Amino acid sequence: MKQNLNWEDLKFFLAVAKAGGLAGAAEQTGVSAATLGRRVASLEKSLNVRLVEREARGYQLTSAGRDLLVRLEDMDEAARSISAWRESGSTKRRVRISAGDWTARLLMDNISAFWSQNDPWVPEFLADPRSRDVARRQIDIGVRSQRPKQEWLAGKKIGTVRYAVYQAASVRDEAEIGWIGVVEDEAHFPTGSWIRDHHGDDVTITVNRAMHALPLVRQGAGRMLLPMFVGEAFSDLVRLSEPIGSLQTERWLVMHQDERHEPAVRQALSALGKLLKTDPLLRPGF
């Protein structure tokens, strides 16, 4: 039965081979000559080949030892490259963030409000939250509409999302425009059901993703139910209704229990929370 290679043994053999003996390698590595000798012997045993000839004047590499040295020099170069990459700061923690369409756009349009190039973490935005699972570590932070139920997840409530009806400020005759409705999956969402139940007969244009309605609304092509953090951000839109209480949802930041205290994730949570809990009536452009 073959033994697994010990990477520490390979590292110590490389030091001995480059130094030409135990004394020089001990000085370079800070490991005793006796320990280095045992590690080289252990490597020979695991490889079942003699790597050095032990002579009075030092170690001489055998043919197999020289072959191994060539291969280890490539590994050593790779290790040096990785060390340089780490020291350059390119190893910042990438924090995967998942949110619905509207919230994802809010985050990306206001990224400078919660993140900068100097932060020790880098955001990675992932769309379609229904296919991203915090529990299975597919994402680090999920922006969700309810408290997590699984005991291995943690959640922090950061406010609510309210909905109202909006249309373009340029529309002079409200009778000239109808409603924009949603079809396919989003037709079954609470907002899609509300439009169908209250204004189904007035729908003229339909879209399969509610966020695709925004440019249509801004052009005066129809009125639409929008999250207030969206509608209030555009000066060319006017609100036609009070917030619709039956559609109000909570907003939660959800993360895995094991990740919540990791420094980069904790900083990302704090930064996201400060932006998302701001009242939409007070927040500048979307």
Coordinates of C-alpha atoms in Angstrom, one line a residue:
M1 CA 0.0 0.0 0.0
K2 CA 1.4 3.4 -1.1
Q3 CA 1.9 6.0 1.6
N4 CA 0.6 9.5 1.0
L5 CA 3.3 12.1 0.4
N6 CA 4.0 14.5 3.3
W7 CA 4.3 18.0 1.8
E8 CA 6.4 19.1 4.8
D9 CA 8.9 16.4 4.0
L10 CA 9.1 17.6 0.4
K11 CA 9.7 21.2 1.6
F12 CA 12.5 20.1 3.9
F13 CA 14.1 17.9 1.2
L14 CA 14.1 21.0 -1.0
A15 CA 15.9 23.0 1.6
V16 CA 18.5 20.3 2.2
A17 CA 19.1 19.8 -1.6
K18 CA 19.5 23.5 -2.2
A19 CA 21.8 24.0 0.8
G20 CA 23.9 20.9 0.0
G21 CA 23.5 19.4 3.4
L22 CA 21.8 19.5 6.8
A23 CA 23.8 22.3 8.4
G24 CA 23.0 24.8 5.8
A25 CA 19.4 23.8 5.6
A26 CA 19.1 24.0 9.4
E27 CA 20.4 27.5 9.3
Q28 CA 17.9 28.6 6.6
T29 CA 14.8 26.9 8.0
G30 CA 15.4 27.1 11.7
V31 CA 14.8 23.4 12.0
S32 CA 17.4 21.2 13.7
A33 CA 19.7 19.1 11.5
A34 CA 18.5 15.9 13.3
T35 CA 14.9 16.7 12.4
L36 CA 15.8 17.5 8.8
G37 CA 17.6 14.2 8.5
R38 CA 14.6 12.3 9.8
R39 CA 12.3 14.1 7.4
V40 CA 14.5 13.3 4.4
A41 CA 14.6 9.6 5.5
S42 CA 10.8 9.6 5.9
L43 CA 10.4 11.0 2.3
E44 CA 12.7 8.3 0.9
K45 CA 10.7 5.7 2.6
S46 CA 7.3 7.0 1.3
L47 CA 8.8 7.2 -2.2
N48 CA 10.6 3.9 -1.9
V49 CA 13.7 5.5 -3.5
R50 CA 17.1 6.8 -2.3
L51 CA 17.3 10.5 -2.8
V52 CA 20.7 11.3 -1.2
E53 CA 24.0 9.7 -0.6
R54 CA 25.2 10.5 2.9
E55 CA 28.8 11.4 2.8
A56 CA 31.2 12.9 5.4
R57 CA 31.3 16.2 3.5
G58 CA 27.5 16.4 3.2
Y59 CA 24.6 15.1 1.2
Q60 CA 25.0 14.3 -2.5
L61 CA 21.8 13.9 -4.5
T62 CA 21.2 10.7 -6.3
S63 CA 19.8 10.6 -9.9
A64 CA 16.3 10.3 -8.4
G65 CA 17.1 13.1 -6.0
R66 CA 18.1 15.4 -8.8
D67 CA 14.9 14.5 -10.7
L68 CA 12.8 15.3 -7.7
L69 CA 14.6 18.6 -7.1
V70 CA 13.7 19.8 -10.6
R71 CA 10.0 19.1 -9.9
L72 CA 10.2 20.7 -6.5
E73 CA 11.7 23.9 -7.9
D74 CA 8.6 24.4 -9.9
M75 CA 6.5 23.9 -6.8
D76 CA 8.7 26.4 -4.9
E77 CA 8.2 29.0 -7.6
A78 CA 4.5 28.5 -7.4
A79 CA 4.6 28.9 -3.6
R80 CA 6.6 32.2 -4.0
S81 CA 4.0 33.4 -6.5
I82 CA 1.2 32.7 -4.1
S83 CA 3.0 34.5 -1.3
A84 CA 3.5 37.6 -3.5
W85 CA -0.2 37.5 -4.5
R86 CA -1.2 37.3 -0.8
E87 CA 1.0 40.2 0.2
S88 CA -0.2 42.3 -2.7
G89 CA -3.7 42.5 -1.1
S90 CA -5.4 40.6 -4.0
T91 CA -6.7 38.0 -1.5
K92 CA -9.5 40.2 -0.2
R93 CA -12.5 38.1 1.0
R94 CA -15.2 38.0 -1.7
V95 CA -18.6 38.3 -0.1
R96 CA -21.4 36.8 -2.2
I97 CA -24.7 38.8 -1.9
S98 CA -28.0 37.6 -3.2
A99 CA -31.1 39.8 -3.5
G100 CA -34.2 40.3 -5.5
D101 CA -34.1 42.3 -8.7
W102 CA -35.1 45.7 -7.2
T103 CA -32.8 45.4 -4.2
A104 CA -29.9 44.1 -6.3
R105 CA -30.2 47.2 -8.6
L106 CA -30.4 49.5 -5.5
L107 CA -27.2 48.0 -4.2
M108 CA -25.3 48.3 -7.5
D109 CA -26.5 51.8 -8.2
N110 CA -25.4 52.9 -4.8
I111 CA -22.3 50.8 -4.3
S112 CA -20.2 53.8 -3.3
A113 CA -22.5 54.4 -0.4
F114 CA -21.5 51.2 1.3
W115 CA -18.2 49.9 -0.3
S116 CA -14.9 51.2 -1.5
Q117 CA -11.8 49.8 -3.0
N118 CA -10.0 50.1 0.3
D119 CA -12.4 47.8 2.1
P120 CA -11.1 44.3 3.1
W121 CA -13.9 42.6 1.2
V122 CA -15.2 42.6 -2.4
P123 CA -18.9 42.3 -3.2
E124 CA -20.1 39.6 -5.6
F125 CA -23.8 40.2 -6.6
L126 CA -25.8 37.1 -7.6
A127 CA -29.3 37.4 -9.1
D128 CA -32.3 35.1 -8.8
P129 CA -32.4 34.6 -5.0
R130 CA -34.8 31.7 -5.3
S131 CA -32.0 29.5 -6.6
R132 CA -29.3 30.7 -4.1
D133 CA -29.2 28.9 -0.7
V134 CA -27.5 30.5 2.3
A135 CA -27.8 27.2 4.2
R136 CA -25.7 25.4 1.6
R137 CA -23.1 28.2 1.5
Q138 CA -24.0 29.2 -2.1
I139 CA -24.1 32.8 -0.9
D140 CA -22.8 34.6 2.1
I141 CA -25.5 37.2 2.6
G142 CA -29.1 37.0 1.4
V143 CA -31.5 40.0 1.4
R144 CA -34.8 38.4 2.2
S145 CA -38.4 39.3 3.0
Q146 CA -38.8 37.2 6.2
R147 CA -36.9 35.9 9.2
P148 CA -35.0 32.7 8.5
K149 CA -36.5 29.6 10.0
Q150 CA -33.6 27.2 10.0
E151 CA -31.7 27.1 13.2
W152 CA -28.3 27.2 11.4
L153 CA -29.2 30.6 9.8
A154 CA -29.0 34.0 11.5
G155 CA -31.0 37.0 10.5
K156 CA -31.0 40.7 11.2
K157 CA -34.2 42.8 10.4
I158 CA -33.2 46.1 8.8
G159 CA -36.6 47.6 7.9
T160 CA -39.6 47.2 5.6
V161 CA -40.4 47.5 1.9
R162 CA -43.5 49.4 1.0
Y163 CA -45.3 49.5 -2.3
A164 CA -47.3 52.3 -4.0
V165 CA -48.6 53.2 -7.5
Y166 CA -46.4 55.4 -9.7
Q167 CA -46.6 57.0 -13.2
A168 CA -44.6 59.5 -15.1
A169 CA -44.9 63.1 -14.1
S170 CA -45.2 64.0 -17.7
V171 CA -48.6 62.3 -18.1
R172 CA -51.3 65.0 -18.2
D173 CA -54.4 62.9 -18.8
E174 CA -54.5 59.8 -16.6
A175 CA -57.2 58.3 -18.9
E176 CA -54.7 58.1 -21.7
I177 CA -52.6 55.3 -20.0
G178 CA -53.4 51.9 -18.6
W179 CA -51.5 49.6 -16.2
I180 CA -48.5 47.5 -16.7
G181 CA -49.0 44.0 -15.6
V182 CA -46.8 40.9 -15.0
V183 CA -47.0 37.5 -16.5
E184 CA -45.4 34.0 -16.0
D185 CA -43.8 33.4 -12.5
E186 CA -44.2 37.0 -11.2
A187 CA -47.9 37.0 -12.0
H188 CA -48.3 34.8 -8.9
F189 CA -46.3 37.1 -6.6
P190 CA -48.3 39.2 -4.2
T191 CA -47.7 42.3 -6.3
G192 CA -48.8 40.5 -9.5
S193 CA -51.9 39.2 -7.8
W194 CA -52.7 42.7 -6.5
I195 CA -52.6 44.2 -9.9
R196 CA -54.7 41.5 -11.4
D197 CA -57.3 41.6 -8.6
H198 CA -57.6 45.4 -8.5
H199 CA -56.7 46.6 -12.1
G200 CA -56.7 43.5 -14.3
D201 CA -59.1 45.0 -16.8
D202 CA -56.9 48.1 -17.1
V203 CA -53.7 46.3 -18.0
T204 CA -52.3 47.1 -21.4
I205 CA -48.6 46.2 -21.5
T206 CA -47.2 43.1 -19.7
V207 CA -43.7 42.1 -18.7
N208 CA -42.4 38.9 -17.2
R209 CA -40.1 40.7 -14.7
A210 CA -41.5 43.7 -12.8
M211 CA -38.3 45.6 -13.0
H212 CA -38.6 45.7 -16.8
A213 CA -41.6 48.0 -16.3
L214 CA -39.6 50.9 -14.9
P215 CA -38.4 52.3 -18.2
L216 CA -42.0 52.0 -19.5
V217 CA -43.4 53.9 -16.6
R218 CA -40.8 56.6 -16.9
Q219 CA -41.7 57.1 -20.6
G220 CA -45.4 57.5 -19.7
A221 CA -46.4 54.1 -21.2
G222 CA -48.4 53.0 -18.2
R223 CA -48.6 53.1 -14.4
M224 CA -47.2 50.4 -12.2
L225 CA -46.9 49.2 -8.7
L226 CA -43.3 49.9 -7.5
P227 CA -41.3 49.5 -4.3
M228 CA -41.2 52.9 -2.8
F229 CA -37.4 52.9 -2.6
V230 CA -37.6 52.7 -6.4
G231 CA -40.4 55.1 -7.1
E232 CA -39.2 57.8 -4.7
A233 CA -35.8 57.8 -6.2
F234 CA -36.9 59.2 -9.6
S235 CA -37.9 62.8 -9.9
D236 CA -39.7 62.1 -13.1
L237 CA -42.2 59.8 -11.4
V238 CA -45.2 60.8 -9.2
R239 CA -46.8 58.6 -6.6
L240 CA -50.6 58.1 -7.1
S241 CA -51.4 56.2 -3.9
E242 CA -50.6 55.9 -0.3
P243 CA -48.4 52.9 0.7
I244 CA -50.4 49.7 0.2
G245 CA -50.4 48.0 3.6
S246 CA -51.3 44.5 2.4
L247 CA -48.1 44.4 0.3
Q248 CA -45.7 45.7 2.9
T249 CA -42.9 43.2 3.6
E250 CA -40.0 43.0 6.1
R251 CA -36.4 43.2 5.0
W252 CA -33.9 40.9 6.5
L253 CA -30.2 40.2 6.1
V254 CA -29.7 36.5 6.3
M255 CA -26.4 34.7 6.8
H256 CA -25.1 31.3 8.0
Q257 CA -24.5 31.1 11.8
D258 CA -20.9 30.0 11.2
E259 CA -20.1 33.0 9.0
R260 CA -21.8 35.9 10.9
H261 CA -18.7 36.6 13.0
E262 CA -16.2 36.3 10.1
P263 CA -14.6 39.8 9.9
A264 CA -15.2 40.5 6.2
V265 CA -18.8 39.2 6.3
R266 CA -19.5 41.2 9.5
Q267 CA -18.2 44.4 7.9
A268 CA -20.3 43.7 4.8
L269 CA -23.4 43.1 6.9
S270 CA -22.9 46.5 8.7
A271 CA -22.4 48.4 5.4
L272 CA -25.4 46.8 3.7
G273 CA -27.6 47.4 6.8
K274 CA -26.8 51.1 6.9
L275 CA -27.9 51.6 3.3
L276 CA -30.9 49.4 3.3
K277 CA -32.5 50.7 6.4
T278 CA -32.5 54.3 5.1
D279 CA -36.0 55.5 4.5
P280 CA -36.6 55.8 0.7
L281 CA -38.0 59.3 1.1
L282 CA -34.6 60.4 2.4
R283 CA -32.3 58.5 0.0
P284 CA -30.8 60.2 -3.0
G285 CA -31.0 58.8 -6.6
F286 CA -31.5 55.2 -7.3

